[in-house]
Amino acid sequence: MALTFFTVPIRDPAPGEGALNAFLGCHRVLGVDRRFVDAGENSFWAICVDYLPVASSTPGASFGKKARVDYREALPPHEFAAFAKLRELRQQLARAEAVPVYTIFTNDQLADMVRRRVATPADLEAIAGAGDARIGKYGPAFLAALVAAGLNHEARDPGT
């Protein structure tokens, strides 16, 4: 797992957007954190991309096709344990509703919940692809599972 950072200025976003989009198109992205920095005319988006380096990608994976992520390797052990509990919860909910597990949350979304240490519905809204309907329907159960796993705001680094 590696990090890279981008800035996309508001006044001339094209170069920054182009570099970001090119990077995203060629890497297996695990998570994206974006912040708007209000600096008047010099305002910009600060973007941190968490990704698997090329050496960690599946050999022979074709371009445009997502490589499978081994979350046991991508997450530290305590985070993987929480991720596994979220997957179990997702499986139970999917069976009860007779739907595929990915319609509840994807593995990427579950891993992002663990990495970000979400503790509120507002935190869930920051997860890419987690819309209001899913947050309203499944959010309380997943938030409770994260708290039970010991991953909450108190566990966050002070700088996040």
PDB file of C-alpha atoms in Angstrom:
ATOM      1  CA  MET A   1       0.000   0.000   0.000  1.00  0.00           C
ATOM      2  CA  ALA A   2       1.326   3.457  -0.938  1.00  0.00           C
ATOM      3  CA  LEU A   3       0.163   7.052  -0.939  1.00  0.00           C
ATOM      4  CA  THR A   4       0.466   9.823  -3.487  1.00  0.00           C
ATOM      5  CA  PHE A   5      -0.816  13.386  -3.326  1.00  0.00           C
ATOM      6  CA  PHE A   6      -2.344  15.726  -5.884  1.00  0.00           C
ATOM      7  CA  THR A   7      -3.477  19.328  -5.875  1.00  0.00           C
ATOM      8  CA  VAL A   8      -6.094  20.556  -8.303  1.00  0.00           C
ATOM      9  CA  PRO A   9      -6.251  24.370  -8.398  1.00  0.00           C
ATOM     10  CA  ILE A  10      -9.673  25.902  -8.867  1.00  0.00           C
ATOM     11  CA  ARG A  11      -8.468  28.566 -11.312  1.00  0.00           C
ATOM     12  CA  ASP A  12      -6.869  26.140 -13.798  1.00  0.00           C
ATOM     13  CA  PRO A  13      -7.939  22.602 -12.897  1.00  0.00           C
ATOM     14  CA  ALA A  14      -7.180  20.884 -16.244  1.00  0.00           C
ATOM     15  CA  PRO A  15      -3.504  19.948 -15.620  1.00  0.00           C
ATOM     16  CA  GLY A  16      -4.180  18.683 -12.091  1.00  0.00           C
ATOM     17  CA  GLU A  17      -7.303  16.793 -13.188  1.00  0.00           C
ATOM     18  CA  GLY A  18      -5.396  15.236 -16.079  1.00  0.00           C
ATOM     19  CA  ALA A  19      -2.575  14.016 -13.838  1.00  0.00           C
ATOM     20  CA  LEU A  20      -5.017  12.667 -11.249  1.00  0.00           C
ATOM     21  CA  ASN A  21      -7.186  10.888 -13.822  1.00  0.00           C
ATOM     22  CA  ALA A  22      -4.156   9.371 -15.548  1.00  0.00           C
ATOM     23  CA  PHE A  23      -2.865   8.059 -12.215  1.00  0.00           C
ATOM     24  CA  LEU A  24      -6.261   6.669 -11.178  1.00  0.00           C
ATOM     25  CA  GLY A  25      -6.644   4.914 -14.517  1.00  0.00           C
ATOM     26  CA  CYS A  26      -3.344   3.059 -14.165  1.00  0.00           C
ATOM     27  CA  HIS A  27      -3.346   2.040 -10.498  1.00  0.00           C
ATOM     28  CA  ARG A  28      -5.384  -0.133  -8.154  1.00  0.00           C
ATOM     29  CA  VAL A  29      -6.878   2.501  -5.890  1.00  0.00           C
ATOM     30  CA  LEU A  30      -7.725   1.489  -2.325  1.00  0.00           C
ATOM     31  CA  GLY A  31      -9.052   4.843  -1.158  1.00  0.00           C
ATOM     32  CA  VAL A  32      -9.205   8.548  -1.915  1.00  0.00           C
ATOM     33  CA  ASP A  33      -9.344  11.369   0.604  1.00  0.00           C
ATOM     34  CA  ARG A  34     -10.108  14.824  -0.735  1.00  0.00           C
ATOM     35  CA  ARG A  35     -10.194  18.178   1.024  1.00  0.00           C
ATOM     36  CA  PHE A  36     -11.069  21.594  -0.295  1.00  0.00           C
ATOM     37  CA  VAL A  37      -8.553  24.241   0.755  1.00  0.00           C
ATOM     38  CA  ASP A  38     -10.149  27.692   0.707  1.00  0.00           C
ATOM     39  CA  ALA A  39      -7.424  30.200  -0.108  1.00  0.00           C
ATOM     40  CA  GLY A  40      -9.443  32.779  -2.024  1.00  0.00           C
ATOM     41  CA  GLU A  41      -8.335  32.968  -5.647  1.00  0.00           C
ATOM     42  CA  ASN A  42      -5.700  30.315  -4.936  1.00  0.00           C
ATOM     43  CA  SER A  43      -8.171  27.716  -3.591  1.00  0.00           C
ATOM     44  CA  PHE A  44      -7.535  24.109  -4.518  1.00  0.00           C
ATOM     45  CA  TRP A  45      -8.494  20.494  -3.904  1.00  0.00           C
ATOM     46  CA  ALA A  46      -5.912  18.484  -1.973  1.00  0.00           C
ATOM     47  CA  ILE A  47      -6.242  14.797  -2.827  1.00  0.00           C
ATOM     48  CA  CYS A  48      -4.515  11.818  -1.212  1.00  0.00           C
ATOM     49  CA  VAL A  49      -4.697   8.509  -3.097  1.00  0.00           C
ATOM     50  CA  ASP A  50      -4.049   5.230  -1.271  1.00  0.00           C
ATOM     51  CA  TYR A  51      -3.098   2.561  -3.818  1.00  0.00           C
ATOM     52  CA  LEU A  52      -1.351  -0.728  -4.336  1.00  0.00           C
ATOM     53  CA  PRO A  53       2.022  -0.295  -6.026  1.00  0.00           C
ATOM     54  CA  VAL A  54       2.476  -1.994  -9.399  1.00  0.00           C
ATOM     55  CA  ALA A  55       4.547  -4.778  -7.812  1.00  0.00           C
ATOM     56  CA  SER A  56       1.546  -5.669  -5.619  1.00  0.00           C
ATOM     57  CA  SER A  57      -0.865  -5.869  -8.535  1.00  0.00           C
ATOM     58  CA  THR A  58      -1.893  -9.188  -9.960  1.00  0.00           C
ATOM     59  CA  PRO A  59       0.563 -10.182 -12.719  1.00  0.00           C
ATOM     60  CA  GLY A  60      -0.983 -10.346 -16.148  1.00  0.00           C
ATOM     61  CA  ALA A  61      -4.024  -8.260 -15.179  1.00  0.00           C
ATOM     62  CA  SER A  62      -5.348  -6.485 -18.226  1.00  0.00           C
ATOM     63  CA  PHE A  63      -5.617  -2.704 -18.310  1.00  0.00           C
ATOM     64  CA  GLY A  64      -8.974  -1.394 -17.194  1.00  0.00           C
ATOM     65  CA  LYS A  65      -9.783  -4.569 -15.284  1.00  0.00           C
ATOM     66  CA  LYS A  66      -9.586  -4.331 -11.516  1.00  0.00           C
ATOM     67  CA  ALA A  67      -7.030  -6.605  -9.921  1.00  0.00           C
ATOM     68  CA  ARG A  68      -8.188  -8.514  -6.864  1.00  0.00           C
ATOM     69  CA  VAL A  69      -6.988  -7.047  -3.609  1.00  0.00           C
ATOM     70  CA  ASP A  70      -5.796  -9.323  -0.835  1.00  0.00           C
ATOM     71  CA  TYR A  71      -7.030  -7.304   2.119  1.00  0.00           C
ATOM     72  CA  ARG A  72      -5.094  -9.563   4.499  1.00  0.00           C
ATOM     73  CA  GLU A  73      -1.961  -8.000   2.953  1.00  0.00           C
ATOM     74  CA  ALA A  74      -3.364  -4.535   2.295  1.00  0.00           C
ATOM     75  CA  LEU A  75      -4.615  -3.927   5.848  1.00  0.00           C
ATOM     76  CA  PRO A  76      -2.767  -4.159   9.159  1.00  0.00           C
ATOM     77  CA  PRO A  77      -3.904  -7.163  11.253  1.00  0.00           C
ATOM     78  CA  HIS A  78      -6.196  -5.196  13.597  1.00  0.00           C
ATOM     79  CA  GLU A  79      -7.877  -3.505  10.621  1.00  0.00           C
ATOM     80  CA  PHE A  80      -8.204  -6.794   8.747  1.00  0.00           C
ATOM     81  CA  ALA A  81      -9.978  -8.300  11.773  1.00  0.00           C
ATOM     82  CA  ALA A  82     -12.524  -5.459  11.695  1.00  0.00           C
ATOM     83  CA  PHE A  83     -12.839  -5.819   7.900  1.00  0.00           C
ATOM     84  CA  ALA A  84     -13.567  -9.548   8.315  1.00  0.00           C
ATOM     85  CA  LYS A  85     -16.329  -8.758  10.845  1.00  0.00           C
ATOM     86  CA  LEU A  86     -17.878  -6.274   8.404  1.00  0.00           C
ATOM     87  CA  ARG A  87     -17.805  -8.912   5.670  1.00  0.00           C
ATOM     88  CA  GLU A  88     -19.576 -11.390   7.963  1.00  0.00           C
ATOM     89  CA  LEU A  89     -22.247  -8.797   8.753  1.00  0.00           C
ATOM     90  CA  ARG A  90     -22.644  -8.029   5.041  1.00  0.00           C
ATOM     91  CA  GLN A  91     -23.021 -11.755   4.289  1.00  0.00           C
ATOM     92  CA  GLN A  92     -25.750 -12.127   6.935  1.00  0.00           C
ATOM     93  CA  LEU A  93     -27.666  -9.115   5.607  1.00  0.00           C
ATOM     94  CA  ALA A  94     -27.328 -10.299   1.998  1.00  0.00           C
ATOM     95  CA  ARG A  95     -28.651 -13.763   2.870  1.00  0.00           C
ATOM     96  CA  ALA A  96     -31.591 -12.287   4.784  1.00  0.00           C
ATOM     97  CA  GLU A  97     -32.506 -10.081   1.815  1.00  0.00           C
ATOM     98  CA  ALA A  98     -31.559 -12.623  -0.876  1.00  0.00           C
ATOM     99  CA  VAL A  99     -29.298 -10.115  -2.664  1.00  0.00           C
ATOM    100  CA  PRO A 100     -25.648 -10.259  -3.777  1.00  0.00           C
ATOM    101  CA  VAL A 101     -23.252  -9.041  -1.074  1.00  0.00           C
ATOM    102  CA  TYR A 102     -21.842  -6.243  -3.247  1.00  0.00           C
ATOM    103  CA  THR A 103     -25.264  -4.571  -3.403  1.00  0.00           C
ATOM    104  CA  ILE A 104     -24.924  -3.827   0.304  1.00  0.00           C
ATOM    105  CA  PHE A 105     -21.299  -2.597   0.286  1.00  0.00           C
ATOM    106  CA  THR A 106     -18.292  -3.647  -1.792  1.00  0.00           C
ATOM    107  CA  ASN A 107     -15.057  -4.948  -0.294  1.00  0.00           C
ATOM    108  CA  ASP A 108     -13.422  -1.636  -1.223  1.00  0.00           C
ATOM    109  CA  GLN A 109     -16.118   0.254   0.684  1.00  0.00           C
ATOM    110  CA  LEU A 110     -15.757  -1.997   3.729  1.00  0.00           C
ATOM    111  CA  ALA A 111     -11.979  -1.546   3.708  1.00  0.00           C
ATOM    112  CA  ASP A 112     -12.435   2.216   3.375  1.00  0.00           C
ATOM    113  CA  MET A 113     -14.777   2.198   6.397  1.00  0.00           C
ATOM    114  CA  VAL A 114     -12.085   0.451   8.410  1.00  0.00           C
ATOM    115  CA  ARG A 115      -9.229   2.676   7.211  1.00  0.00           C
ATOM    116  CA  ARG A 116     -11.184   5.879   7.850  1.00  0.00           C
ATOM    117  CA  ARG A 117     -12.472   4.562  11.173  1.00  0.00           C
ATOM    118  CA  VAL A 118     -15.971   5.772  10.415  1.00  0.00           C
ATOM    119  CA  ALA A 119     -18.137   6.390  13.457  1.00  0.00           C
ATOM    120  CA  THR A 120     -21.066   8.476  12.168  1.00  0.00           C
ATOM    121  CA  PRO A 121     -23.425   8.531   9.188  1.00  0.00           C
ATOM    122  CA  ALA A 122     -21.548  11.636   8.014  1.00  0.00           C
ATOM    123  CA  ASP A 123     -18.322   9.590   7.972  1.00  0.00           C
ATOM    124  CA  LEU A 124     -20.099   6.968   5.850  1.00  0.00           C
ATOM    125  CA  GLU A 125     -21.076   9.654   3.332  1.00  0.00           C
ATOM    126  CA  ALA A 126     -17.363  10.147   2.604  1.00  0.00           C
ATOM    127  CA  ILE A 127     -17.121   6.547   1.349  1.00  0.00           C
ATOM    128  CA  ALA A 128     -17.215   6.567  -2.450  1.00  0.00           C
ATOM    129  CA  GLY A 129     -20.430   4.989  -3.729  1.00  0.00           C
ATOM    130  CA  ALA A 130     -22.165   4.801  -0.351  1.00  0.00           C
ATOM    131  CA  GLY A 131     -25.380   6.666  -1.077  1.00  0.00           C
ATOM    132  CA  ASP A 132     -28.058   7.926   1.282  1.00  0.00           C
ATOM    133  CA  ALA A 133     -30.293   4.886   0.768  1.00  0.00           C
ATOM    134  CA  ARG A 134     -27.572   2.382   1.700  1.00  0.00           C
ATOM    135  CA  ILE A 135     -26.369   4.517   4.586  1.00  0.00           C
ATOM    136  CA  GLY A 136     -29.923   4.831   5.899  1.00  0.00           C
ATOM    137  CA  LYS A 137     -30.665   1.126   5.538  1.00  0.00           C
ATOM    138  CA  TYR A 138     -27.354  -0.485   6.520  1.00  0.00           C
ATOM    139  CA  GLY A 139     -25.347   2.291   8.162  1.00  0.00           C
ATOM    140  CA  PRO A 140     -26.445   1.728  11.772  1.00  0.00           C
ATOM    141  CA  ALA A 141     -25.526  -1.976  11.666  1.00  0.00           C
ATOM    142  CA  PHE A 142     -22.100  -1.298  10.141  1.00  0.00           C
ATOM    143  CA  LEU A 143     -21.383   1.599  12.497  1.00  0.00           C
ATOM    144  CA  ALA A 144     -22.244  -0.625  15.469  1.00  0.00           C
ATOM    145  CA  ALA A 145     -19.937  -3.348  14.118  1.00  0.00           C
ATOM    146  CA  LEU A 146     -17.090  -0.848  13.763  1.00  0.00           C
ATOM    147  CA  VAL A 147     -17.580   0.412  17.318  1.00  0.00           C
ATOM    148  CA  ALA A 148     -17.641  -3.200  18.563  1.00  0.00           C
ATOM    149  CA  ALA A 149     -14.373  -3.794  16.702  1.00  0.00           C
ATOM    150  CA  GLY A 150     -12.816  -0.828  18.511  1.00  0.00           C
ATOM    151  CA  LEU A 151     -12.440   1.310  15.388  1.00  0.00           C
ATOM    152  CA  ASN A 152     -13.944   4.689  16.142  1.00  0.00           C
ATOM    153  CA  HIS A 153     -12.958   8.361  16.308  1.00  0.00           C
ATOM    154  CA  GLU A 154     -10.939   7.895  19.486  1.00  0.00           C
ATOM    155  CA  ALA A 155      -8.712   5.442  17.611  1.00  0.00           C
ATOM    156  CA  ARG A 156      -7.915   7.960  14.856  1.00  0.00           C
ATOM    157  CA  ASP A 157      -4.595   9.698  14.495  1.00  0.00           C
ATOM    158  CA  PRO A 158      -4.838  13.327  15.694  1.00  0.00           C
ATOM    159  CA  GLY A 159      -3.870  14.546  12.212  1.00  0.00           C
ATOM    160  CA  THR A 160      -6.854  12.939  10.435  1.00  0.00           C
TER     161      THR A 160
END
